[in-house]
């Protein structure tokens, strides 16, 4: 579980130095990225005013606009069940407003979808470079595809020239010292061409590399999906351990940071995998009081209760499901 504790501490350090948002474990085109930093774009405040949740991609790409309401089935180029699910979610979070006409549901956007995010930076966490796993292939995928403006490898290990030679040149390399919350830049990341087409590396073997071309438009859609998922998800765990030895933060953090710290282990823990009767220090108790939303709002640009939520609450119970 060392990587989990390392990743939480690293997220806190990135968030403290960012004007945007940080999220963990996000799906990209071909793999799960450890950590993503979404930097603010010119209309970030407009996005924050709409909803605290991730907006469904289908709803954003639909022909539903902010003017005249449209019959929902005519506004989507997707199977009806997927479209209806996107409509339901968009209405629920306040991105769509709904009304009934002749027993049909019509929808419109409550606000224009803004140009809200700037650059995206991906972090691959590998505390111990002596156990690289699929590190090289993962980083090659990121560089070849170019979904992220920058890709950075973060490690606790001392970085040698041999390590650098095995890592794609465009990838930045940072050392992170968790107990200090401090980074040391070993190598700066080279900006990638996110506006150009990319190549997705699907699989690789000594005799064969399977690839797939990805157009610039497809990349733009993937980038928006990643940014939206990051906006809705964040990086803090949803629940803290139900244990007497659990705390809502670590020694170097704010007491209300809503982080799963175990005083018995002396580090952050993964409540879903490390806590319970199998742990030698387990002492059943209610989880520590913590407000994940408040902690995220205190440390980032995310708004847990935007004005858009007020619009959502007005008269929604009038609209029965079709």
Coordinates of C-alpha atoms in Angstrom, one line a residue:
X1 CA 0.0 0.0 0.0
X2 CA 3.0 2.3 -0.1
X3 CA 2.0 3.6 -3.5
X4 CA -1.4 4.6 -2.3
X5 CA 0.0 6.6 0.6
X6 CA 2.6 8.2 -1.7
X7 CA -0.1 9.1 -4.2
X8 CA -2.3 10.8 -1.6
X9 CA 0.5 12.9 -0.2
X10 CA 1.6 13.8 -3.8
X11 CA -1.9 14.9 -4.7
X12 CA -2.0 17.2 -1.7
X13 CA 1.3 18.8 -2.7
X14 CA 0.2 19.3 -6.4
X15 CA -3.1 20.7 -5.3
X16 CA -1.4 23.2 -2.9
X17 CA 0.6 24.6 -5.9
X18 CA -2.2 24.5 -8.5
X19 CA -4.7 27.1 -9.6
X20 CA -7.0 24.4 -11.0
X21 CA -8.0 20.9 -10.0
X22 CA -6.4 17.5 -9.2
X23 CA -8.0 14.1 -9.6
X24 CA -6.8 10.5 -9.1
X25 CA -7.3 7.3 -11.2
X26 CA -8.9 8.6 -14.4
X27 CA -9.4 6.6 -17.5
X28 CA -7.8 8.0 -20.7
X29 CA -7.8 6.4 -24.1
X30 CA -5.9 3.2 -23.4
X31 CA -5.2 3.2 -19.6
X32 CA -5.8 4.5 -16.2
X33 CA -3.7 7.6 -15.3
X34 CA -2.6 7.9 -11.7
X35 CA -3.1 11.6 -11.2
X36 CA -4.3 14.5 -13.5
X37 CA -4.0 18.2 -12.9
X38 CA -6.5 20.3 -14.8
X39 CA -5.4 23.9 -15.1
X40 CA -7.9 26.8 -15.3
X41 CA -9.0 28.0 -18.7
X42 CA -10.5 31.5 -19.5
X43 CA -14.1 30.5 -18.5
X44 CA -13.4 28.4 -15.5
X45 CA -15.7 30.4 -13.3
X46 CA -18.6 29.9 -15.7
X47 CA -18.1 26.1 -15.5
X48 CA -18.0 26.2 -11.7
X49 CA -21.3 28.1 -11.7
X50 CA -23.1 25.2 -13.5
X51 CA -22.7 22.2 -11.3
X52 CA -20.2 20.6 -8.9
X53 CA -20.6 17.2 -10.8
X54 CA -19.2 15.9 -14.0
X55 CA -21.4 16.8 -17.0
X56 CA -22.2 13.7 -19.2
X57 CA -20.3 13.8 -22.5
X58 CA -23.4 12.9 -24.5
X59 CA -25.2 15.9 -23.1
X60 CA -22.4 18.3 -24.0
X61 CA -22.2 16.9 -27.6
X62 CA -26.0 16.9 -28.1
X63 CA -27.9 19.4 -30.1
X64 CA -29.6 20.7 -27.0
X65 CA -28.8 24.4 -26.7
X66 CA -29.6 27.3 -24.3
X67 CA -32.4 28.8 -26.4
X68 CA -35.5 26.9 -27.5
X69 CA -36.2 23.6 -25.7
X70 CA -36.0 20.5 -27.9
X71 CA -37.6 17.1 -27.8
X72 CA -34.8 15.0 -26.2
X73 CA -35.0 12.1 -28.7
X74 CA -34.3 14.5 -31.6
X75 CA -31.3 16.1 -30.0
X76 CA -29.0 13.0 -29.7
X77 CA -27.0 10.9 -32.1
X78 CA -26.9 7.9 -29.8
X79 CA -28.9 4.8 -28.8
X80 CA -32.1 5.9 -27.0
X81 CA -31.2 4.2 -23.7
X82 CA -27.8 6.0 -23.6
X83 CA -29.3 9.3 -24.6
X84 CA -32.1 9.1 -22.0
X85 CA -29.6 8.2 -19.3
X86 CA -27.5 11.3 -20.3
X87 CA -30.7 13.5 -20.2
X88 CA -31.7 12.2 -16.8
X89 CA -28.2 12.9 -15.4
X90 CA -27.9 16.3 -17.1
X91 CA -31.3 17.3 -15.6
X92 CA -30.4 16.0 -12.2
X93 CA -27.2 18.0 -12.0
X94 CA -28.6 21.2 -13.4
X95 CA -27.0 21.3 -16.9
X96 CA -30.4 20.7 -18.5
X97 CA -33.8 22.1 -17.6
X98 CA -36.8 20.0 -18.6
X99 CA -40.5 20.7 -19.4
X100 CA -43.5 18.7 -20.6
X101 CA -45.3 19.3 -23.8
X102 CA -48.0 17.0 -25.0
X103 CA -46.7 14.2 -22.9
X104 CA -43.2 14.6 -24.2
X105 CA -40.1 15.8 -22.4
X106 CA -38.3 18.8 -23.8
X107 CA -34.9 19.9 -22.6
X108 CA -32.6 22.9 -22.9
X109 CA -29.2 23.8 -21.5
X110 CA -29.3 26.0 -18.4
X111 CA -26.0 27.6 -19.5
X112 CA -23.7 27.5 -22.5
X113 CA -20.9 25.0 -22.1
X114 CA -17.8 27.1 -21.5
X115 CA -14.2 27.0 -22.5
X116 CA -13.2 26.3 -19.0
X117 CA -10.0 24.2 -18.8
X118 CA -6.5 25.0 -20.0
X119 CA -3.7 22.5 -20.0
X120 CA -3.8 18.9 -18.7
X121 CA -0.9 17.4 -16.9
X122 CA -0.6 13.7 -16.2
X123 CA 1.4 12.2 -13.4
X124 CA 2.6 8.6 -13.2
X125 CA 3.6 7.7 -9.7
X126 CA 6.3 5.1 -9.1
X127 CA 7.8 5.5 -5.6
X128 CA 10.3 2.7 -6.2
X129 CA 12.1 2.8 -9.6
X130 CA 13.6 -0.6 -8.7
X131 CA 10.2 -2.1 -9.4
X132 CA 9.3 -0.4 -12.7
X133 CA 6.5 -2.8 -13.9
X134 CA 5.0 -1.6 -17.1
X135 CA 6.3 1.9 -16.6
X136 CA 8.1 2.3 -19.9
X137 CA 5.1 1.2 -22.0
X138 CA 2.7 3.3 -20.0
X139 CA 4.8 6.4 -20.6
X140 CA 5.3 5.6 -24.2
X141 CA 1.5 5.4 -24.6
X142 CA 1.1 8.9 -23.1
X143 CA 3.8 10.5 -25.2
X144 CA 2.7 8.8 -28.5
X145 CA -1.0 9.7 -28.0
X146 CA -0.4 13.3 -26.8
X147 CA -3.6 13.7 -24.8
X148 CA -1.9 15.6 -22.1
X149 CA 0.1 18.8 -22.4
X150 CA 2.7 17.4 -20.1
X151 CA 3.5 14.0 -18.7
X152 CA 5.5 13.7 -15.4
X153 CA 7.0 10.6 -13.7
X154 CA 7.0 11.1 -9.9
X155 CA 9.2 8.9 -7.7
X156 CA 10.8 8.8 -4.3
X157 CA 13.9 6.9 -5.6
X158 CA 17.2 8.6 -6.4
X159 CA 17.1 9.0 -10.1
X160 CA 20.2 7.9 -12.0
X161 CA 21.3 8.5 -15.6
X162 CA 20.3 4.9 -16.4
X163 CA 16.8 5.6 -15.2
X164 CA 16.5 8.6 -17.4
X165 CA 17.7 6.7 -20.4
X166 CA 14.8 4.2 -20.0
X167 CA 12.2 7.0 -19.8
X168 CA 10.9 8.7 -23.0
X169 CA 12.7 12.1 -23.3
X170 CA 9.5 14.1 -23.3
X171 CA 8.5 12.8 -19.9
X172 CA 9.4 15.0 -16.9
X173 CA 10.9 13.4 -13.9
X174 CA 10.3 14.7 -10.3
X175 CA 11.4 13.4 -7.0
X176 CA 8.9 13.7 -4.2
X177 CA 9.5 13.7 -0.5
X178 CA 6.2 12.8 1.1
X179 CA 7.0 13.7 4.7
X180 CA 8.0 17.2 3.5
X181 CA 5.5 17.6 0.7
X182 CA 8.3 18.8 -1.5
X183 CA 9.2 18.2 -5.1
X184 CA 12.6 18.2 -6.7
X185 CA 12.6 18.6 -10.5
X186 CA 15.1 16.2 -12.0
X187 CA 14.0 16.8 -15.6
X188 CA 11.5 19.2 -17.0
X189 CA 8.6 17.8 -19.1
X190 CA 8.6 18.6 -22.8
X191 CA 5.2 20.0 -24.0
X192 CA 3.3 17.6 -26.2
X193 CA 1.3 18.4 -29.4
X194 CA -2.2 18.0 -28.1
X195 CA -3.8 19.8 -31.1
X196 CA -2.3 17.3 -33.6
X197 CA -3.4 13.7 -34.4
X198 CA -1.8 11.1 -32.2
X199 CA -1.0 7.4 -32.2
X200 CA -2.5 5.1 -29.6
X201 CA -0.2 2.3 -28.6
X202 CA -2.6 -0.6 -27.9
X203 CA -0.1 -3.4 -27.2
X204 CA 3.6 -4.1 -27.5
X205 CA 5.8 -7.2 -27.7
X206 CA 9.4 -7.8 -28.9
X207 CA 8.1 -8.7 -32.4
X208 CA 5.0 -6.4 -32.7
X209 CA 3.5 -3.1 -31.8
X210 CA -0.3 -2.6 -32.2
X211 CA -1.2 1.0 -32.8
X212 CA -4.3 3.0 -33.7
X213 CA -4.4 6.5 -35.2
X214 CA -6.4 9.1 -33.2
X215 CA -7.6 12.3 -35.0
X216 CA -7.2 15.7 -33.5
X217 CA -11.0 16.0 -33.0
X218 CA -11.1 12.7 -31.1
X219 CA -8.3 13.8 -28.9
X220 CA -10.1 17.0 -28.1
X221 CA -13.2 15.0 -27.1
X222 CA -11.0 12.7 -24.9
X223 CA -9.4 15.7 -23.3
X224 CA -12.8 17.2 -22.4
X225 CA -14.0 13.9 -21.0
X226 CA -10.9 13.7 -18.8
X227 CA -11.3 17.3 -17.6
X228 CA -15.0 16.7 -16.8
X229 CA -14.3 13.5 -14.9
X230 CA -11.6 15.3 -13.0
X231 CA -13.9 18.1 -12.1
X232 CA -16.5 15.7 -10.7
X233 CA -14.2 13.3 -9.0
X234 CA -11.3 14.9 -7.2
X235 CA -8.7 12.8 -5.4
X236 CA -9.8 12.4 -1.8
X237 CA -11.4 9.0 -0.8
X238 CA -15.1 9.1 -0.2
X239 CA -14.9 7.5 3.2
X240 CA -12.5 7.3 6.1
X241 CA -11.7 4.1 8.1
X242 CA -14.2 3.0 10.8
X243 CA -11.5 2.6 13.4
X244 CA -10.5 4.2 16.6
X245 CA -7.0 4.7 15.3
X246 CA -8.1 6.5 12.2
X247 CA -7.7 10.3 11.8
X248 CA -9.0 12.8 9.3
X249 CA -5.5 14.0 8.3
X250 CA -1.8 13.4 8.6
X251 CA 0.7 15.2 10.9
X252 CA 1.8 17.7 8.2
X253 CA -1.8 18.5 7.0
X254 CA -4.8 20.6 8.1
X255 CA -6.9 18.7 10.8
X256 CA -9.9 18.9 8.5
X257 CA -8.3 17.7 5.2
X258 CA -10.5 14.6 5.0
X259 CA -7.6 12.2 4.4
X260 CA -7.5 8.6 5.7
X261 CA -4.5 8.6 8.1
X262 CA -3.8 5.6 10.4
X263 CA -2.0 6.5 13.6
X264 CA -1.2 2.8 14.2
X265 CA 0.5 2.4 10.8
X266 CA 1.8 6.0 10.8
X267 CA 0.7 6.7 7.2
X268 CA -2.2 7.2 4.9
X269 CA -4.2 4.0 4.2
X270 CA -6.7 2.7 1.7
X271 CA -9.9 2.2 3.7
X272 CA -11.3 -0.3 1.3
X273 CA -8.3 -2.6 1.2
X274 CA -6.3 -2.1 4.4
X275 CA -8.8 -1.5 7.2
X276 CA -10.9 -4.1 9.0
X277 CA -10.6 -7.2 11.1
X278 CA -7.5 -8.4 9.2
X279 CA -5.5 -5.4 10.4
X280 CA -3.6 -6.0 13.7
X281 CA -4.3 -2.4 14.9
X282 CA -8.0 -2.5 14.1
X283 CA -10.3 -1.1 16.8
X284 CA -13.9 -0.7 15.6
X285 CA -15.3 2.8 15.9
X286 CA -17.2 5.4 13.9
X287 CA -15.1 7.0 11.2
X288 CA -13.6 10.4 12.1
X289 CA -15.8 13.3 11.2
X290 CA -14.7 14.7 7.8
X291 CA -16.2 16.8 5.1
X292 CA -14.6 15.8 1.8
X293 CA -16.4 18.5 -0.2
X294 CA -15.4 21.3 2.2
X295 CA -11.8 20.1 2.2
X296 CA -11.7 20.1 -1.6
X297 CA -13.3 23.5 -1.8
X298 CA -10.9 24.9 0.7
X299 CA -7.8 23.8 -1.3
X300 CA -8.9 24.2 -4.9
X301 CA -11.1 26.2 -7.3
X302 CA -13.9 23.7 -7.2
X303 CA -17.3 25.0 -5.9
X304 CA -19.4 22.4 -4.0
X305 CA -22.6 24.4 -4.1
X306 CA -22.8 26.6 -7.2
X307 CA -25.7 28.8 -8.2
X308 CA -26.7 26.2 -10.8
X309 CA -28.0 24.0 -8.0
X310 CA -30.6 26.5 -7.1
X311 CA -32.0 26.5 -10.6
X312 CA -32.1 22.7 -10.5
X313 CA -34.3 22.5 -7.4
X314 CA -37.1 24.7 -8.8
X315 CA -40.1 22.6 -9.8
X316 CA -38.2 19.4 -10.9
X317 CA -40.8 17.2 -9.3
X318 CA -43.3 18.4 -11.8
X319 CA -41.6 16.4 -14.6
X320 CA -42.5 12.7 -14.6
X321 CA -40.2 10.3 -16.4
X322 CA -41.3 9.5 -19.9

